[in-house]
PDB file of C-alpha atoms and ligand atoms in Angstrom:
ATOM      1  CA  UNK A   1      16.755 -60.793 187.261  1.00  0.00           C
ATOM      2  CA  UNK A   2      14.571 -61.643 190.017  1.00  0.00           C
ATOM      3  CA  UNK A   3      16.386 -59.465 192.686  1.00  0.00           C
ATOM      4  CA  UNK A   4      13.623 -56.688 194.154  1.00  0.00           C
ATOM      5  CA  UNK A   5      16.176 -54.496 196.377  1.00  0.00           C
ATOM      6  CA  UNK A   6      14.872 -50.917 196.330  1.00  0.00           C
ATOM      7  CA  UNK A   7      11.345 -52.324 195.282  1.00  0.00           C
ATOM      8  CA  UNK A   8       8.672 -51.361 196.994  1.00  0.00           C
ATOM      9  CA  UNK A   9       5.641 -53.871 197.096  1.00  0.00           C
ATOM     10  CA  UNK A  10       1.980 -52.905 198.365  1.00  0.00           C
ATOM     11  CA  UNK A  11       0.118 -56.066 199.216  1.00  0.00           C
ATOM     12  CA  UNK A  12      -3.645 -55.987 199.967  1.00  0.00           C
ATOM     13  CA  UNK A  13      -5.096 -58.733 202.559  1.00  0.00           C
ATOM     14  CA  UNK A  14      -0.735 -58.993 202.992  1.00  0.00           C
ATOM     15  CA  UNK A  15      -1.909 -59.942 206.675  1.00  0.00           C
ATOM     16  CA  UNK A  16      -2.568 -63.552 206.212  1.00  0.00           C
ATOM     17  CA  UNK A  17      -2.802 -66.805 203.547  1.00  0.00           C
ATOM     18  CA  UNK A  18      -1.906 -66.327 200.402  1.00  0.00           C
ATOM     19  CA  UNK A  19      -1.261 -62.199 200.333  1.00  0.00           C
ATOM     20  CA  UNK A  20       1.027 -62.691 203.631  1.00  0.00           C
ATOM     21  CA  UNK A  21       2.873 -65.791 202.302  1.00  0.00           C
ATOM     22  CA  UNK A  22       3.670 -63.976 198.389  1.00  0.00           C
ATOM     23  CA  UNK A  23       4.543 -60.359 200.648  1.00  0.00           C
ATOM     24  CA  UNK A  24       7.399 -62.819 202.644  1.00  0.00           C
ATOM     25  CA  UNK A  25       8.595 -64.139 199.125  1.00  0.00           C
ATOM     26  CA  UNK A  26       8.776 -60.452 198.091  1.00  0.00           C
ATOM     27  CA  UNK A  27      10.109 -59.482 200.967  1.00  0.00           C
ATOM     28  CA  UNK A  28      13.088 -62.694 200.559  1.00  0.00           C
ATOM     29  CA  UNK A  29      14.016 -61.398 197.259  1.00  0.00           C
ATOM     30  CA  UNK A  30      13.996 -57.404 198.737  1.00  0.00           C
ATOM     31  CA  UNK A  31      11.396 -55.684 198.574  1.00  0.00           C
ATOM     32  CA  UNK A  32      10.274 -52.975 201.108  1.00  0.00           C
ATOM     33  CA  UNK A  33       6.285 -54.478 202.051  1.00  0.00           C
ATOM     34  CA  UNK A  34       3.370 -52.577 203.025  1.00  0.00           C
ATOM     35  CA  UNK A  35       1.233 -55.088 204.271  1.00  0.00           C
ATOM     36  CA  UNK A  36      -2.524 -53.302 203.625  1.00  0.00           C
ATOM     37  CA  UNK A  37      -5.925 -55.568 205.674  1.00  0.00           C
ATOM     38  CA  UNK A  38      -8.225 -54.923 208.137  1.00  0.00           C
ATOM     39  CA  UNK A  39      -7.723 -56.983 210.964  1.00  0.00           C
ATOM     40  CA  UNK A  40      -5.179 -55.557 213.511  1.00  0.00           C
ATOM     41  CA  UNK A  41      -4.174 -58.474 215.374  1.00  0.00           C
ATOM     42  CA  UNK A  42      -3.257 -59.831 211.860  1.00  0.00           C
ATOM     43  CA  UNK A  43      -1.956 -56.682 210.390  1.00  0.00           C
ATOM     44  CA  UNK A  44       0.452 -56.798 213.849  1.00  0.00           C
ATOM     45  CA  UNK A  45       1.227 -60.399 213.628  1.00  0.00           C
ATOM     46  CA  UNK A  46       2.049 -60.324 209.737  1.00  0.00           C
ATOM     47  CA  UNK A  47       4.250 -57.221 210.657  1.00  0.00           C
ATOM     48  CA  UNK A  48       6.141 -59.461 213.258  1.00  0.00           C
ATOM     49  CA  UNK A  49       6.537 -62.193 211.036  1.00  0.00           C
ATOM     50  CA  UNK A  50       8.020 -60.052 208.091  1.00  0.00           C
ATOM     51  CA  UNK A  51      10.576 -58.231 210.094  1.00  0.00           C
ATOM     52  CA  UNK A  52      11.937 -61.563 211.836  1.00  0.00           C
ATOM     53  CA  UNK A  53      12.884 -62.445 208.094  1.00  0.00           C
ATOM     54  CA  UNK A  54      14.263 -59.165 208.203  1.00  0.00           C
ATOM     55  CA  UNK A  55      12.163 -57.198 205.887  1.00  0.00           C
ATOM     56  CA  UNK A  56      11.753 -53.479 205.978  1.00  0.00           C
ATOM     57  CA  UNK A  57       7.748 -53.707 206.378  1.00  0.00           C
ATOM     58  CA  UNK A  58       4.798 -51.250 207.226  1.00  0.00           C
ATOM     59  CA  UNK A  59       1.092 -52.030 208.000  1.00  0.00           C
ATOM     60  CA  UNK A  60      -2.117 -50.136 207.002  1.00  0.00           C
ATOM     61  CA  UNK A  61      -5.247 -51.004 208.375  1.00  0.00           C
ATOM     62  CA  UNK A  62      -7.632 -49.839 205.395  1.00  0.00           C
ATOM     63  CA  UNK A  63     -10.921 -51.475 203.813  1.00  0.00           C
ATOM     64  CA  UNK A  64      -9.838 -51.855 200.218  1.00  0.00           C
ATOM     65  CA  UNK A  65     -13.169 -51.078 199.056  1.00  0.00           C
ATOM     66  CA  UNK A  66     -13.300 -47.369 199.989  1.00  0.00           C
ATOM     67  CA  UNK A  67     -12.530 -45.020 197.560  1.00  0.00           C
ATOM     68  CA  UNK A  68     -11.113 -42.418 199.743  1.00  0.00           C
ATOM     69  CA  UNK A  69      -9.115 -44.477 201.986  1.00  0.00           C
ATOM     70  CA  UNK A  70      -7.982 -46.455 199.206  1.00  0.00           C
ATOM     71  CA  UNK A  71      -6.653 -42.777 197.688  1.00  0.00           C
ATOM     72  CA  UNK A  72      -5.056 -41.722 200.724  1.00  0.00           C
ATOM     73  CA  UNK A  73      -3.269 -45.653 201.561  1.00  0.00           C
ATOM     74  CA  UNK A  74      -1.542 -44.913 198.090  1.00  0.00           C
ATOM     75  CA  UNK A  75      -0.713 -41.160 199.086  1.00  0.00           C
ATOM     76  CA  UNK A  76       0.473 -42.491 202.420  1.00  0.00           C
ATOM     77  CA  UNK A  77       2.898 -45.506 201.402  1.00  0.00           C
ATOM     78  CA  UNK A  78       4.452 -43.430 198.635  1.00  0.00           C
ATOM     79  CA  UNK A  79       5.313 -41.257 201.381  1.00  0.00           C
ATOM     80  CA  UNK A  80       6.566 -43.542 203.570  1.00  0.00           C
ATOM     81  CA  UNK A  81       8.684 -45.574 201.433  1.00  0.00           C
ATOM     82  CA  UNK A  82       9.103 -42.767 198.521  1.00  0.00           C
ATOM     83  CA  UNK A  83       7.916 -44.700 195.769  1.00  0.00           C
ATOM     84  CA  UNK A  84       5.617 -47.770 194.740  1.00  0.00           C
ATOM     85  CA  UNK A  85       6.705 -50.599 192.162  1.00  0.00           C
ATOM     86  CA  UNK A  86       4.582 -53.611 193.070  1.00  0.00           C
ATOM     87  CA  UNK A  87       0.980 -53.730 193.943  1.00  0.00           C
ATOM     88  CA  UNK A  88      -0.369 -57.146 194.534  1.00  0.00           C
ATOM     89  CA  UNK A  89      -4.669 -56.864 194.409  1.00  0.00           C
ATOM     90  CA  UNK A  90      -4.843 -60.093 196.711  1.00  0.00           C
ATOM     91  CA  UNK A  91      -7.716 -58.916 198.884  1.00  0.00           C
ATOM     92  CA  UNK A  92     -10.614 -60.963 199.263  1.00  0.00           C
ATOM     93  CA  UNK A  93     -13.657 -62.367 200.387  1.00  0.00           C
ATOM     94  CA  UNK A  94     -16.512 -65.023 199.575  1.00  0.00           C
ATOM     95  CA  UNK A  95     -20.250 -66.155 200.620  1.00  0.00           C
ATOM     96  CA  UNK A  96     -21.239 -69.448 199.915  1.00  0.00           C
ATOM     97  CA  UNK A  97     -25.153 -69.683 198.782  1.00  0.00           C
ATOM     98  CA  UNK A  98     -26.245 -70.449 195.862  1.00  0.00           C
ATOM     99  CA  UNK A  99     -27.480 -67.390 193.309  1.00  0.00           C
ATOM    100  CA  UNK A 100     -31.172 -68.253 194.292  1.00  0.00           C
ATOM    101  CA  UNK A 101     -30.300 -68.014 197.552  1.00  0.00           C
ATOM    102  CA  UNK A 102     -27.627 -64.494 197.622  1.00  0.00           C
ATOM    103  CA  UNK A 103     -29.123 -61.196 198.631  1.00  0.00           C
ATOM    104  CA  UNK A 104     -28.026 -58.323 196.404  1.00  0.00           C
ATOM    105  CA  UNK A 105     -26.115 -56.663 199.518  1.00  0.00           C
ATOM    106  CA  UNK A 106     -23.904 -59.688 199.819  1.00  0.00           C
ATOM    107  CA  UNK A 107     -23.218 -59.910 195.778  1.00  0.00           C
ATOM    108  CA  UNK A 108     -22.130 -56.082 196.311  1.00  0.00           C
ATOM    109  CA  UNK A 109     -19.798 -57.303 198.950  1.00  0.00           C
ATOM    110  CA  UNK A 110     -18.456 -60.131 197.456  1.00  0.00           C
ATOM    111  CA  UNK A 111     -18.000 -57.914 193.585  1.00  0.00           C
ATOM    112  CA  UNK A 112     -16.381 -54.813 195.693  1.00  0.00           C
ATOM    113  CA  UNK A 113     -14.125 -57.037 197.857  1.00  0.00           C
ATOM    114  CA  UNK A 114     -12.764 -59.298 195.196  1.00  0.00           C
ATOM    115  CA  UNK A 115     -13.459 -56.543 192.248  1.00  0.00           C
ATOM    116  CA  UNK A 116     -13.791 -53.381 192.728  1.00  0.00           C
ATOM    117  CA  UNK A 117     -11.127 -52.878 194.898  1.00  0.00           C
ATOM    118  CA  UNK A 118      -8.751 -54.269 192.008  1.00  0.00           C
ATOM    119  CA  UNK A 119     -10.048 -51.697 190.281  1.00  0.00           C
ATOM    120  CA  UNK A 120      -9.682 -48.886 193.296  1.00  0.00           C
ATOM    121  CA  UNK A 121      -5.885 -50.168 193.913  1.00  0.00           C
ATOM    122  CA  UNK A 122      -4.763 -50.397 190.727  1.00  0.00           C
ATOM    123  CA  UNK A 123      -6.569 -47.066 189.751  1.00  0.00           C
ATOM    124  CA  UNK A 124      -4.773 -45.101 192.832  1.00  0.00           C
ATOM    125  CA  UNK A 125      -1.452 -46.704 192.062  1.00  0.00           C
ATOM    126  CA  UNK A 126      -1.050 -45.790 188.350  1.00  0.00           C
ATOM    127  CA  UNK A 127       0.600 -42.395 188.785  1.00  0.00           C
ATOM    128  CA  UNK A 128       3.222 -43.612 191.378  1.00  0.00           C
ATOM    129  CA  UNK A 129       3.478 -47.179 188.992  1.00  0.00           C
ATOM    130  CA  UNK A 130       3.898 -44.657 185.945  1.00  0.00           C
ATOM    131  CA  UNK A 131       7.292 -42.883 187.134  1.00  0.00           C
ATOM    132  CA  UNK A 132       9.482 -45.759 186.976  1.00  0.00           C
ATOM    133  CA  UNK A 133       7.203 -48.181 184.975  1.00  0.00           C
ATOM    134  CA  UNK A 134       6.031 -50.953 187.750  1.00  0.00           C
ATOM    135  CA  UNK A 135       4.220 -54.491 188.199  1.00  0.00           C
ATOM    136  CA  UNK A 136       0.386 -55.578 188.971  1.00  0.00           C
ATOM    137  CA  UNK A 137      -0.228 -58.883 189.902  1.00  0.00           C
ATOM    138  CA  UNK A 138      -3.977 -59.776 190.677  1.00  0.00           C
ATOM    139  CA  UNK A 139      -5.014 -63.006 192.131  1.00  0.00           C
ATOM    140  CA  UNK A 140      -8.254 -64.655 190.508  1.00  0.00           C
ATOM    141  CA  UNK A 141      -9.102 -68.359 191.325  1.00  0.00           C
ATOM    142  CA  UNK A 142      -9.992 -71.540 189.612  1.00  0.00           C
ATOM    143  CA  UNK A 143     -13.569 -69.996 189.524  1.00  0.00           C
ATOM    144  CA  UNK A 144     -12.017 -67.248 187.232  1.00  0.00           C
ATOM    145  CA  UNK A 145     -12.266 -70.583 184.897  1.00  0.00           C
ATOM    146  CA  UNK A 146     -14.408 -72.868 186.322  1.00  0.00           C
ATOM    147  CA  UNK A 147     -17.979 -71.996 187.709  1.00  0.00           C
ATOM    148  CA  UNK A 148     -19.009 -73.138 191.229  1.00  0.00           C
ATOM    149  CA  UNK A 149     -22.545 -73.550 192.125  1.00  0.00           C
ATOM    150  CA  UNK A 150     -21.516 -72.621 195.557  1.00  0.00           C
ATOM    151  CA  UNK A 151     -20.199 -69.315 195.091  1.00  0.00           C
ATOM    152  CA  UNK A 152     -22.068 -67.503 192.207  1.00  0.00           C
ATOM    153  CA  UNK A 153     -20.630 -63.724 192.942  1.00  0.00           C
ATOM    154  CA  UNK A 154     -17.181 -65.213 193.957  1.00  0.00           C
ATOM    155  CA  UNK A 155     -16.842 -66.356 190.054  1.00  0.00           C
ATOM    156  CA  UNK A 156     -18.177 -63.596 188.760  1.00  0.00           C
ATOM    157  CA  UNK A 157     -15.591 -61.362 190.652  1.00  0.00           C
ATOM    158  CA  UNK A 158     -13.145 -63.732 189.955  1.00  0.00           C
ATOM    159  CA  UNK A 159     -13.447 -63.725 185.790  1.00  0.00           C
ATOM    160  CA  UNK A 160     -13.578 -60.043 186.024  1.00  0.00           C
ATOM    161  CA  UNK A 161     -10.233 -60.040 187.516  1.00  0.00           C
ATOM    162  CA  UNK A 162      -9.306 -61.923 184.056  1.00  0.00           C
ATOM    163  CA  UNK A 163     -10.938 -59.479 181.817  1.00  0.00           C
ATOM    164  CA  UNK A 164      -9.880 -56.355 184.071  1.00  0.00           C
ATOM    165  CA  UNK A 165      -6.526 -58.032 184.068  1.00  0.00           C
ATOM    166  CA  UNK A 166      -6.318 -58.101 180.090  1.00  0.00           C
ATOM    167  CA  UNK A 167      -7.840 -54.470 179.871  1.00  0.00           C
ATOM    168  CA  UNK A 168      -5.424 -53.093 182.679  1.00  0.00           C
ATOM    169  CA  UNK A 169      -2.387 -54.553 180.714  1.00  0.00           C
ATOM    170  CA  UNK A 170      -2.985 -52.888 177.195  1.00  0.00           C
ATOM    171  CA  UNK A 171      -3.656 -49.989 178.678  1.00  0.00           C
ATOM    172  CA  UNK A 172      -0.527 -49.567 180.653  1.00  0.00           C
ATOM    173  CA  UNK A 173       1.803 -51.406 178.650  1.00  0.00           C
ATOM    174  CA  UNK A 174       3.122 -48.630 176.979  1.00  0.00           C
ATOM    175  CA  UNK A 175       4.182 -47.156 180.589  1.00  0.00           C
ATOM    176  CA  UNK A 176       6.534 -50.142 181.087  1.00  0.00           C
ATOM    177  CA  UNK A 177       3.335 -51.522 183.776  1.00  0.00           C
ATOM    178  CA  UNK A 178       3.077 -54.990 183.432  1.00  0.00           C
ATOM    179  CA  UNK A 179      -0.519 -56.517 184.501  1.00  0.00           C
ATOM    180  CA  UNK A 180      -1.043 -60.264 185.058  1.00  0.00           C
ATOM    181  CA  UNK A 181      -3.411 -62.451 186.830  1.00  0.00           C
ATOM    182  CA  UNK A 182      -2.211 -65.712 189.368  1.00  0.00           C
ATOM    183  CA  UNK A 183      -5.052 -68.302 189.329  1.00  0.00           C
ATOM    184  CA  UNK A 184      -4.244 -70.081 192.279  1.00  0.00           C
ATOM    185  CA  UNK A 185      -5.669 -73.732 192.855  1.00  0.00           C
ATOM    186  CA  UNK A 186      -6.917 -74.979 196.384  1.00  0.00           C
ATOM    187  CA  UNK A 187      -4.916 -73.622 198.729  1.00  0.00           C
ATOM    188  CA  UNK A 188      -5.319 -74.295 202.358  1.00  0.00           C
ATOM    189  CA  UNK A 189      -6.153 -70.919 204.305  1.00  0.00           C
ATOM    190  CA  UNK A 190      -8.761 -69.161 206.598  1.00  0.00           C
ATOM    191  CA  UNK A 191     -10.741 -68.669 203.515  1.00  0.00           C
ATOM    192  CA  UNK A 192     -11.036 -72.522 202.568  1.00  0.00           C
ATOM    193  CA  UNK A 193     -11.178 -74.189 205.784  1.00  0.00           C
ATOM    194  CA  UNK A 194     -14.592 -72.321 206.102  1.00  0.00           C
ATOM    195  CA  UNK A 195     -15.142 -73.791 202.862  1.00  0.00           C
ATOM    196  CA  UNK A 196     -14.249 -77.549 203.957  1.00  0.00           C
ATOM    197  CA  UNK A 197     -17.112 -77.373 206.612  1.00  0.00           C
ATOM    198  CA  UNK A 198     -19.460 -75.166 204.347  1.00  0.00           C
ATOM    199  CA  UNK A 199     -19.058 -77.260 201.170  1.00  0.00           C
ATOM    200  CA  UNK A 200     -19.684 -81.430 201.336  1.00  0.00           C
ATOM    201  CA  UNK A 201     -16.899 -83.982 200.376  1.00  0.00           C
ATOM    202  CA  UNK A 202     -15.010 -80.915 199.306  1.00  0.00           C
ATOM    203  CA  UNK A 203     -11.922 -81.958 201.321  1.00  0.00           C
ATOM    204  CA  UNK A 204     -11.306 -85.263 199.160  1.00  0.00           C
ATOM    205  CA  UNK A 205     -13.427 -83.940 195.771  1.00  0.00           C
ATOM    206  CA  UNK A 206     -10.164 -81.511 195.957  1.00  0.00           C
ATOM    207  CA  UNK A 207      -7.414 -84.580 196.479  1.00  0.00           C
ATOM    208  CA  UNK A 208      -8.698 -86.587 193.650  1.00  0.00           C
ATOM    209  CA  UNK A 209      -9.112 -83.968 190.657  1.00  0.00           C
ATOM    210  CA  UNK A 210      -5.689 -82.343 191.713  1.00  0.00           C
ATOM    211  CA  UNK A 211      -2.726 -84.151 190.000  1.00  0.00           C
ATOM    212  CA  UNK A 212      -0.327 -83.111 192.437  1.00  0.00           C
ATOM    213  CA  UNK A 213      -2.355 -85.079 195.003  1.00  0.00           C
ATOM    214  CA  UNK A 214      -2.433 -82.610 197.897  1.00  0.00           C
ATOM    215  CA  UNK A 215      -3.803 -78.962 198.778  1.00  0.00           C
ATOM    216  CA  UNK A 216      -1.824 -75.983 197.739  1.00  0.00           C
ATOM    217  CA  UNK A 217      -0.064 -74.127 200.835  1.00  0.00           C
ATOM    218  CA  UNK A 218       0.181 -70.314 200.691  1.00  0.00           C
ATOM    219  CA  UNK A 219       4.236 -70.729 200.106  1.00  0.00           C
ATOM    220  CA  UNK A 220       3.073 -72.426 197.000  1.00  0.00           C
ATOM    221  CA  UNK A 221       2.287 -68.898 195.727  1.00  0.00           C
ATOM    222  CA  UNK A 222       5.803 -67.121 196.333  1.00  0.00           C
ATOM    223  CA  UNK A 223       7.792 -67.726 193.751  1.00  0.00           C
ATOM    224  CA  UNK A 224       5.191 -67.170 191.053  1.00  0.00           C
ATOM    225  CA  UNK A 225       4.557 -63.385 193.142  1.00  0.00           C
ATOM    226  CA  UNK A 226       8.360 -62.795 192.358  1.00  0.00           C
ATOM    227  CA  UNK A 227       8.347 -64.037 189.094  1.00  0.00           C
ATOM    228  CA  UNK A 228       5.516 -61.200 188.342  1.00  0.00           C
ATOM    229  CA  UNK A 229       7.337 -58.627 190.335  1.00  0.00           C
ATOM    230  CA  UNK A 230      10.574 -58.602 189.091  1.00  0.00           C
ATOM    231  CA  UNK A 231      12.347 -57.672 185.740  1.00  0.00           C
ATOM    232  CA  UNK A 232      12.106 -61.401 184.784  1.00  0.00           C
ATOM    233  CA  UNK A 233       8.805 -60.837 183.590  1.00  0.00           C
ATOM    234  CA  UNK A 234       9.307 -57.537 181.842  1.00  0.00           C
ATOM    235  CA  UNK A 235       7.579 -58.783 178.537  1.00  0.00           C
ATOM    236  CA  UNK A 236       5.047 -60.872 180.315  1.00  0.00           C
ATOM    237  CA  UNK A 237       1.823 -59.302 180.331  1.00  0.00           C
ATOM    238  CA  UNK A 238      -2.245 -59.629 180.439  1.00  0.00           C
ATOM    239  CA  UNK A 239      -1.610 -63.689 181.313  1.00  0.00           C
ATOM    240  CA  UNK A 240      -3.248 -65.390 183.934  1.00  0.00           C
ATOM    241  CA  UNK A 241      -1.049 -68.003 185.668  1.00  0.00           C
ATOM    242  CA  UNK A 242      -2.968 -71.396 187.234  1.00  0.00           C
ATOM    243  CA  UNK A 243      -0.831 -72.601 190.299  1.00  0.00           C
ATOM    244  CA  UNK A 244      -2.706 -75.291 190.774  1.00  0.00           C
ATOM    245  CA  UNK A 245      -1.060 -78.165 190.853  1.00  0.00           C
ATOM    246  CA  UNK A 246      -2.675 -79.448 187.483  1.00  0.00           C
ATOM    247  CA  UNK A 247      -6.257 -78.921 188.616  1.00  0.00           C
ATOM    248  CA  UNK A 248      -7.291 -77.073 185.737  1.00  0.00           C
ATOM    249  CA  UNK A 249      -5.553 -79.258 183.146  1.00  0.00           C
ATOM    250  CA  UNK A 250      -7.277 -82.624 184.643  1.00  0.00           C
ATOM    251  CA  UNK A 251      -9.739 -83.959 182.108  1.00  0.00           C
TER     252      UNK A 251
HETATM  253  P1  NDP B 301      -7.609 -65.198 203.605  1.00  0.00           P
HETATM  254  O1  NDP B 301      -8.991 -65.074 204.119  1.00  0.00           O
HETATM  255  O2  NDP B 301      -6.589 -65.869 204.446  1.00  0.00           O
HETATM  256  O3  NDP B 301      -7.033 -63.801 203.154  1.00  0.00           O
HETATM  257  C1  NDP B 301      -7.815 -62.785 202.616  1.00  0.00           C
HETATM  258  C2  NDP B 301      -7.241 -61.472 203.065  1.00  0.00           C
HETATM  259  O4  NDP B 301      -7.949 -60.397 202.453  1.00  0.00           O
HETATM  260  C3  NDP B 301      -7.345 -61.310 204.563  1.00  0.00           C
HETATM  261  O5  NDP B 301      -6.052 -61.141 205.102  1.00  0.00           O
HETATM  262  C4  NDP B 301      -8.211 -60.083 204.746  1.00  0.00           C
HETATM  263  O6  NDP B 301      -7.726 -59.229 205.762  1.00  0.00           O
HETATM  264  C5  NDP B 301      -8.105 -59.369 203.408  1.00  0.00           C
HETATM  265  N1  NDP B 301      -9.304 -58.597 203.077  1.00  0.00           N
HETATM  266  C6  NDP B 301     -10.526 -59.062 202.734  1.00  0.00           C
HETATM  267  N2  NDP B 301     -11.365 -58.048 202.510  1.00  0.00           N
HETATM  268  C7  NDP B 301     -10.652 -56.901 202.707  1.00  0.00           C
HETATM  269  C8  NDP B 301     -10.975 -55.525 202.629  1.00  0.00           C
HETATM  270  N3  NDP B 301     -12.200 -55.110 202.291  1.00  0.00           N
HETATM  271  N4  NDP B 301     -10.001 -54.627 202.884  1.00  0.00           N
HETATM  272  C9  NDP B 301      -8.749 -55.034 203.220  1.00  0.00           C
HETATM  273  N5  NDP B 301      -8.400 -56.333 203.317  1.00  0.00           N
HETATM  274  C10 NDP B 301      -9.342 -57.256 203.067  1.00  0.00           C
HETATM  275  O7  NDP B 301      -7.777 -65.979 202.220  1.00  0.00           O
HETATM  276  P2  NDP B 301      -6.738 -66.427 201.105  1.00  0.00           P
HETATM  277  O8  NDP B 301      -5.349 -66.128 201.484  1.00  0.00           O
HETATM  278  O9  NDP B 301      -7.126 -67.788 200.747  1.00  0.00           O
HETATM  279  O10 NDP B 301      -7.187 -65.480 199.896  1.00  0.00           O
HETATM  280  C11 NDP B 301      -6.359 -64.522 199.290  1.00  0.00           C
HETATM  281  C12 NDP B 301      -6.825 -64.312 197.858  1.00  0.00           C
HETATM  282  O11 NDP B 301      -6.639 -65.532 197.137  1.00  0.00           O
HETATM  283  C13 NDP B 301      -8.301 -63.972 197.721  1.00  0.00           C
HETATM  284  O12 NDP B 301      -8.469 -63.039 196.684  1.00  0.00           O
HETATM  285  C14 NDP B 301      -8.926 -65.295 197.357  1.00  0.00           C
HETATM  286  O13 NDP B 301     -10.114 -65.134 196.653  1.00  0.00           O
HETATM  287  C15 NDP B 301      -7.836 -65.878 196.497  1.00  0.00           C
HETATM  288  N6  NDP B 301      -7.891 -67.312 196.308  1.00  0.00           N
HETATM  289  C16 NDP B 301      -7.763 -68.173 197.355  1.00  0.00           C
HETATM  290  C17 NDP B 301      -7.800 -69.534 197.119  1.00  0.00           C
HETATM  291  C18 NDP B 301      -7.646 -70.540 198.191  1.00  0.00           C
HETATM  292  O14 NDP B 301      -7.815 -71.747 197.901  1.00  0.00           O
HETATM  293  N7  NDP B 301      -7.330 -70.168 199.409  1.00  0.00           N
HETATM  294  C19 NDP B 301      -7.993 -70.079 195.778  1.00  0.00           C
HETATM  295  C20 NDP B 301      -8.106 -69.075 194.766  1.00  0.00           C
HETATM  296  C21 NDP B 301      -8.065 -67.759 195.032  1.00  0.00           C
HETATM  297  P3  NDP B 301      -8.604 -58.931 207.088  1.00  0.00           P
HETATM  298  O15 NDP B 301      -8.851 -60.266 207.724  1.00  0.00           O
HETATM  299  O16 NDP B 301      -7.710 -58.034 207.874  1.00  0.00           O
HETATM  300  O17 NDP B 301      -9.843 -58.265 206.592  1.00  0.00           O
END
């Protein structure tokens, strides 16, 4: 029930963390990955990476948040691979200020990285997801719960992913699409060791309130990604997973 052969996943920011580590799990249990980021160094070295484990990968340097290149990435993997099942909205980004502090140009970036470009994704996938009924996995955070004074637009984006989650997942559920949100906990990536320097006593604030006593690692994240991709979870839908270790069920 959790096998993904002739699957074909589309992972955004698949070139690194948490996106690269969930588009190896999907590529273990096998899936064909297109790894979608901007970086190329990091769109070639995920590429590497994936096809050493032997997956059947591509690469597609596109900026999530533009609507026509986010039309024509869809257009292009279909073609590619001949079909889409899996899209995993893991693309993002955040700026550390507080709100008094946050121009509107970076809320804008922060709310199209994280947001909007759920919304572009899973909007250009639907007719491809539609054929053969398909999966959506979006990754929010503990800040889709829990507000950080740090990182005002970052929880905003990241409780819209809960409520565009739940909204996605009626919609599509009579097309066999199932929608569901992964709330991961601290995990250590490029994204939070900016945040250890950025963000005081972080580092051990982390380590006491998290049950399981450590930081998350990105692997942390795979088999929850194949869970959500695969037939296992057929009557799952509109949920938002924590893997977190406990953090969000510490009093
Ligand atoms: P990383 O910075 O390692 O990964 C983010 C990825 O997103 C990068 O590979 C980046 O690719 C890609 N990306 C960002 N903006 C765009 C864009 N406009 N177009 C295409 N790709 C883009 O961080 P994480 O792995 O930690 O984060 C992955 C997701 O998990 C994010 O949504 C984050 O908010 C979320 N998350 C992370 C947590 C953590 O503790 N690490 C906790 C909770 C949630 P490139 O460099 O090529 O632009």
């Amino acid at each position: 029930m959790f096998n993904l052969h002739d699957k074909v996943a589309l992972v955004t920011g698949g070139n690194g963390g948490i996106g690269l580590a969930m588009a190896q799990a999907l590529a273990r249990a096998g899936a064909a990955v297109a790894v979608v980021g901007r970086n190329p160094d990091k769109l070639a070295a995920a590429k590497r990476q994936l096809a050493e484990a032997g997956g059947s990968v591509r690469t597609y340097a596109v900026d999530v948040c533009d609507e026509a290149a986010v039309a024509g990435l869809m257009a292009q993997v279909a073609a590619d691979f001949g079909r889409i099942d899996i899209l995993v909205n893991n693309a993002g980004i955040n700026i550390r200020k507080p709100v008094q502090d946050l121009s509107l140009a970076e809320w804008h970036q922060v709310m199209d990285s994280n947001l909007t470009s759920a919304f572009l994704c899973s909007r250009a996938a639907y007719p491809h997801l539609k054929l053969r009924g398909g999966k959506v996995i979006n990754i929010g955070s503990m800040t889709s719960i829990f507000g950080a004074s740090f990182a005002p637009a970052y929880s905003a984006s990241k409780g819209g992913i809960v409520q565009f989650t739940r909204a996605t997942a009626t919609a599509w559920a009579a097309d066999q699409i199932q929608v569901n949100a992964v709330l991961p906990g601290w995990i250590d990536t490029d994204l939070t060791k900016r945040a250890r320097v950025d963000v005081d006593g972080l580092h051990d604030r982390v380590l006491q309130r998290t049950p399981a006593a450590r930081w998350g690692r990105p692997d942390d994240l795979g088999g929850v990604a194949v869970f959500l991709a695969s037939a296992a979870s057929d009557f799952v839908t509109g949920t938002a997973i924590p893997v977190d270790g406990g953090y969000s069920v510490q009093a």
